[in-house]
mmCIF file with all atom_site columns, C-alpha atoms in Angstrom:
data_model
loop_
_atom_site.group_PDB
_atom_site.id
_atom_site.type_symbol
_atom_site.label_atom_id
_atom_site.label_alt_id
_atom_site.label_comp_id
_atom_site.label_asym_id
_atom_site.label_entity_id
_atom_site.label_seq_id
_atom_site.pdbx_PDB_ins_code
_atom_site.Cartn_x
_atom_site.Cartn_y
_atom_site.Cartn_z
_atom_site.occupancy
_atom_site.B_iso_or_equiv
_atom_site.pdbx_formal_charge
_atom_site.auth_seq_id
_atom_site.auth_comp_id
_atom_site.auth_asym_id
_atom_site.auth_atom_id
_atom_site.pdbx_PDB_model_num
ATOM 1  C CA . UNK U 1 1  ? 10.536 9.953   -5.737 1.00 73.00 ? 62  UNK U CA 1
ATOM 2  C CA . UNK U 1 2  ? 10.177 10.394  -1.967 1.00 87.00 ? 63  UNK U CA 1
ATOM 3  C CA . UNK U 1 3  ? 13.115 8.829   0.284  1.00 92.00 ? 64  UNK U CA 1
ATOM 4  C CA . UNK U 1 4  ? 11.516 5.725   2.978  1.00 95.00 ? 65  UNK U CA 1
ATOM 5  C CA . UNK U 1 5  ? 11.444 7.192   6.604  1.00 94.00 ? 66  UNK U CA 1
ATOM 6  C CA . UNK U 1 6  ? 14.472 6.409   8.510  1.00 95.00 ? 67  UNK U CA 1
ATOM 7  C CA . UNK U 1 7  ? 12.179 4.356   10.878 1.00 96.00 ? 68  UNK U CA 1
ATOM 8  C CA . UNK U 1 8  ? 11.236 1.836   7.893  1.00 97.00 ? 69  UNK U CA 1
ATOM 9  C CA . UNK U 1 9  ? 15.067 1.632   7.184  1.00 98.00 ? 70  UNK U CA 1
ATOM 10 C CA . UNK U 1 10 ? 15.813 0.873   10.672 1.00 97.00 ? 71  UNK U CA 1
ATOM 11 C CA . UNK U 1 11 ? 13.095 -1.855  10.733 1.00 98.00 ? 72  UNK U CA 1
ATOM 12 C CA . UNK U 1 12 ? 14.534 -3.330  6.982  1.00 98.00 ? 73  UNK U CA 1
ATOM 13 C CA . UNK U 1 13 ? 17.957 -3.173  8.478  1.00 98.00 ? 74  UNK U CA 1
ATOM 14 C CA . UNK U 1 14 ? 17.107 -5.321  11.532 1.00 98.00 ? 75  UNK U CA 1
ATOM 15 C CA . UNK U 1 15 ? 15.265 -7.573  9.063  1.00 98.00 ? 76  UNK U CA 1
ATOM 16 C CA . UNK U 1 16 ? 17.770 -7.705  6.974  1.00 98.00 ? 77  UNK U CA 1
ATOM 17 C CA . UNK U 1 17 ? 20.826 -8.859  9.239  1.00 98.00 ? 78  UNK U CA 1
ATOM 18 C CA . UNK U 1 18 ? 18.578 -11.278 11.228 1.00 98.00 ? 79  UNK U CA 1
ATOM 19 C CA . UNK U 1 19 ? 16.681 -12.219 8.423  1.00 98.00 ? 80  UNK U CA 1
ATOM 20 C CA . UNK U 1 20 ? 13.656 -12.677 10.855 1.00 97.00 ? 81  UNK U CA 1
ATOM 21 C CA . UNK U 1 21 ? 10.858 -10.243 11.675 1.00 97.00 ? 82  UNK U CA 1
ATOM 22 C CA . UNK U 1 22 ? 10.957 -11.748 15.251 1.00 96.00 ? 83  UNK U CA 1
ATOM 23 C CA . UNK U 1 23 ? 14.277 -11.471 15.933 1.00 97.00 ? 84  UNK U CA 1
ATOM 24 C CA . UNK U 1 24 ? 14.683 -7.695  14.983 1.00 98.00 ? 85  UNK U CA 1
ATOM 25 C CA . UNK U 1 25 ? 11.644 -6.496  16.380 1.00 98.00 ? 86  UNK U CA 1
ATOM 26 C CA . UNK U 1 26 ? 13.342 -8.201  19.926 1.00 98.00 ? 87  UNK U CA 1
ATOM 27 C CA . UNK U 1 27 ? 16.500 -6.234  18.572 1.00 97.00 ? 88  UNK U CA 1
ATOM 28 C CA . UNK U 1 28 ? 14.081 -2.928  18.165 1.00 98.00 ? 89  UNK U CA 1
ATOM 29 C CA . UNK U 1 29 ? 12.204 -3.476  21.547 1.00 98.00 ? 90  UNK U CA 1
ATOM 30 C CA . UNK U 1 30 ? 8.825  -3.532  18.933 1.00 98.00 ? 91  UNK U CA 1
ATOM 31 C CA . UNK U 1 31 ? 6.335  -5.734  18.151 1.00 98.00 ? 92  UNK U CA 1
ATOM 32 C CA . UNK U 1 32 ? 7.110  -8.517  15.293 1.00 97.00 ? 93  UNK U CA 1
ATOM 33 C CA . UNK U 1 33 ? 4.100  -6.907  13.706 1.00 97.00 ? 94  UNK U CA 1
ATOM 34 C CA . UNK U 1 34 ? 5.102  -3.789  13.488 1.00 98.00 ? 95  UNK U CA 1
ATOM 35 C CA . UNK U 1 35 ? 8.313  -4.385  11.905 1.00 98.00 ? 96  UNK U CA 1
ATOM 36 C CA . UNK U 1 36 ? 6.470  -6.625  9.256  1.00 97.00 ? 97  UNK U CA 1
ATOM 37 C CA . UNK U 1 37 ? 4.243  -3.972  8.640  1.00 98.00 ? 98  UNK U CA 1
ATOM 38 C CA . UNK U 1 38 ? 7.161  -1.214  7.601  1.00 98.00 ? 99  UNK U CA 1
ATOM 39 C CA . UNK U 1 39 ? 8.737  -3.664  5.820  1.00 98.00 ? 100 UNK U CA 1
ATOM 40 C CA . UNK U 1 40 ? 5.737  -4.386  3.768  1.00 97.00 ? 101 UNK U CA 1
ATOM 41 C CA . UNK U 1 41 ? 5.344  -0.468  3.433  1.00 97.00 ? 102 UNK U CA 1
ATOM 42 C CA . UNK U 1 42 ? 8.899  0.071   2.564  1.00 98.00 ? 103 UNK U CA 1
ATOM 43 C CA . UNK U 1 43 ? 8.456  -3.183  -0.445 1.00 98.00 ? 104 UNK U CA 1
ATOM 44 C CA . UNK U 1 44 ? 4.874  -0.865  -1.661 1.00 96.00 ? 105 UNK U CA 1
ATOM 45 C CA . UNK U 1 45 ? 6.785  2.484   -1.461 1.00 95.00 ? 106 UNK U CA 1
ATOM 46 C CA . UNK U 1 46 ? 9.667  1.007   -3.259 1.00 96.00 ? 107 UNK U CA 1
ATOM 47 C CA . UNK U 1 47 ? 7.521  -1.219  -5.721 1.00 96.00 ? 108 UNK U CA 1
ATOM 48 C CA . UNK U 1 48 ? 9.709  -4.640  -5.252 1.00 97.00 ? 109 UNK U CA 1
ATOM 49 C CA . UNK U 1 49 ? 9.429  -7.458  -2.652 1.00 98.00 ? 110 UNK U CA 1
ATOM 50 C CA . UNK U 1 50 ? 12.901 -7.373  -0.467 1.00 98.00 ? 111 UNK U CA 1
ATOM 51 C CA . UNK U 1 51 ? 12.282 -10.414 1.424  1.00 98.00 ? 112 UNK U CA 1
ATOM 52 C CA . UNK U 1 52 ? 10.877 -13.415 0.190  1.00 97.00 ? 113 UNK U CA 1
ATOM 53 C CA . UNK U 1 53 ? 9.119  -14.899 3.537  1.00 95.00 ? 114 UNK U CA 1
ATOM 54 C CA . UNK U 1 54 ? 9.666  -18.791 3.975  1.00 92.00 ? 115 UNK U CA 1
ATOM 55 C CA . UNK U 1 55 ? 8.445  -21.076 6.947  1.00 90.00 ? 116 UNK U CA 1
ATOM 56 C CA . UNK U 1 56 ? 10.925 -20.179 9.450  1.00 87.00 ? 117 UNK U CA 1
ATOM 57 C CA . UNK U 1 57 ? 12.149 -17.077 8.535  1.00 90.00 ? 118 UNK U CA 1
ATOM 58 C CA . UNK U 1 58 ? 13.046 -14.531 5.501  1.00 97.00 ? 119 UNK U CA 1
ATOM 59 C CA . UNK U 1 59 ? 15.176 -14.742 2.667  1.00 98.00 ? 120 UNK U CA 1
ATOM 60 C CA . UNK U 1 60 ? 16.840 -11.269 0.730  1.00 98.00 ? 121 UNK U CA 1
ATOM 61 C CA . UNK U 1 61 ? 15.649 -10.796 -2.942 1.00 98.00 ? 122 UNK U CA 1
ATOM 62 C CA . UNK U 1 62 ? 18.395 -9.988  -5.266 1.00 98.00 ? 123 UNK U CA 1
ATOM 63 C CA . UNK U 1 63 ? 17.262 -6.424  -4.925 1.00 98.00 ? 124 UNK U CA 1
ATOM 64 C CA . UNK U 1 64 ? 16.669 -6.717  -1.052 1.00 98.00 ? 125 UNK U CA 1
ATOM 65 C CA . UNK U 1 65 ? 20.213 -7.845  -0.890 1.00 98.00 ? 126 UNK U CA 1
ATOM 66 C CA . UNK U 1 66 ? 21.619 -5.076  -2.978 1.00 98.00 ? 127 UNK U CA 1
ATOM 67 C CA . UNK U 1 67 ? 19.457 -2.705  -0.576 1.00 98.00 ? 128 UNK U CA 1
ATOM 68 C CA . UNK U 1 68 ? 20.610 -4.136  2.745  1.00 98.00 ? 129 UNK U CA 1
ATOM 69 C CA . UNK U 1 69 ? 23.939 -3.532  1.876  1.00 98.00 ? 130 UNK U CA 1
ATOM 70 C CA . UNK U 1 70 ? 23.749 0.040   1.016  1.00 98.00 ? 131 UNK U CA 1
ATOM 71 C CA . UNK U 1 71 ? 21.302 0.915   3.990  1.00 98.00 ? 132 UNK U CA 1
ATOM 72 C CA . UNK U 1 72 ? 23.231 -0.878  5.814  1.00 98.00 ? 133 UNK U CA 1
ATOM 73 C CA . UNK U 1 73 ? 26.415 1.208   5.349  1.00 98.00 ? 134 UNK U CA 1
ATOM 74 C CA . UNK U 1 74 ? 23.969 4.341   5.832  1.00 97.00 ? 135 UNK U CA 1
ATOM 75 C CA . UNK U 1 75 ? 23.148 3.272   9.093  1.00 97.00 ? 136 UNK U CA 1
ATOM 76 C CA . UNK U 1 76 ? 26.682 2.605   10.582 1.00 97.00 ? 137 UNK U CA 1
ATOM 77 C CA . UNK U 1 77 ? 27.564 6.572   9.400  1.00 97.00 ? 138 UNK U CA 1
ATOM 78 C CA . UNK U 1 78 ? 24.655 7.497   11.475 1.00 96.00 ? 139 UNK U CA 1
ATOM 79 C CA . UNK U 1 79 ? 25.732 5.374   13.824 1.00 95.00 ? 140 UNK U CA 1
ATOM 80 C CA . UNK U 1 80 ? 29.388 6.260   14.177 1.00 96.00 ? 141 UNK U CA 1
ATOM 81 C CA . UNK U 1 81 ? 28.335 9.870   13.742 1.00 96.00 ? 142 UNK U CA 1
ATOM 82 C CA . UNK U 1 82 ? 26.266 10.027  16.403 1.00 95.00 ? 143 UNK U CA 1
ATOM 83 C CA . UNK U 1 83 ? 28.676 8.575   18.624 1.00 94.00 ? 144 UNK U CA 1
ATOM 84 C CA . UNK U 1 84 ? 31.420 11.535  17.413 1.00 94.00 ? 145 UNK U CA 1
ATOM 85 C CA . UNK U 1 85 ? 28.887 14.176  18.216 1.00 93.00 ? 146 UNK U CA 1
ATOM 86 C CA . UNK U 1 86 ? 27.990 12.366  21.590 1.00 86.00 ? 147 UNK U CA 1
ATOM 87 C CA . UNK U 1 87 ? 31.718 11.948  22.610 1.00 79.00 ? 148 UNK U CA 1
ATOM 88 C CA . UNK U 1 88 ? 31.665 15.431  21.374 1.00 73.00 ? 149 UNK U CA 1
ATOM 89 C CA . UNK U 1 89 ? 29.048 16.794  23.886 1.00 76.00 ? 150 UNK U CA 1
ATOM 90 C CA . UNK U 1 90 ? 30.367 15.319  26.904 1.00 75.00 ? 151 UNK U CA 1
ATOM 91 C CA . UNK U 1 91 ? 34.003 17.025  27.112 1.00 61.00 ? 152 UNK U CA 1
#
């Protein structure tokens, strides 16, 4: 097994909270298509669907659920350690 790029977990994330592809590529600064397209990448690499994709938006799997939560916990310790390392730097 081979872990997802962090970029295809940054684009799931975004999905995931807005549960749009618009929406978090506008959150992203990227295209709409380009976060649909690592999301479908990160479904093939991972062999389930996350999102089921309705009319006006997206809806989590039972699985993509599961996964949002736990990558989304991932990102804010990237998150908050960047910031330590940042506030770090600058004294």
């Amino acid at each position: 097994m081979h872990l997802p790029s962090l970029n295809a977990l940054r684009m799931f994330d975004a999905a995931a909270r807005w549960l749009n592809f618009g929406h978090a590529a506008e959150d992203l600064n990227l295209t709409q298509g380009a976060v649909a397209q690592q999301v479908r990448r990160l479904e093939a690499d991972l062999g389930c669907k996350l999102f089921t994709r309705k009319a006006r938006g997206l809806e989590l799997t039972e699985a993509g659920g599961t996964y949002a939560a736990q990558v989304r916990r991932a990102m804010v310790i990237i998150e908050d350690a960047t910031r330590a390392i940042s506030a770090d730097t600058q004294t």
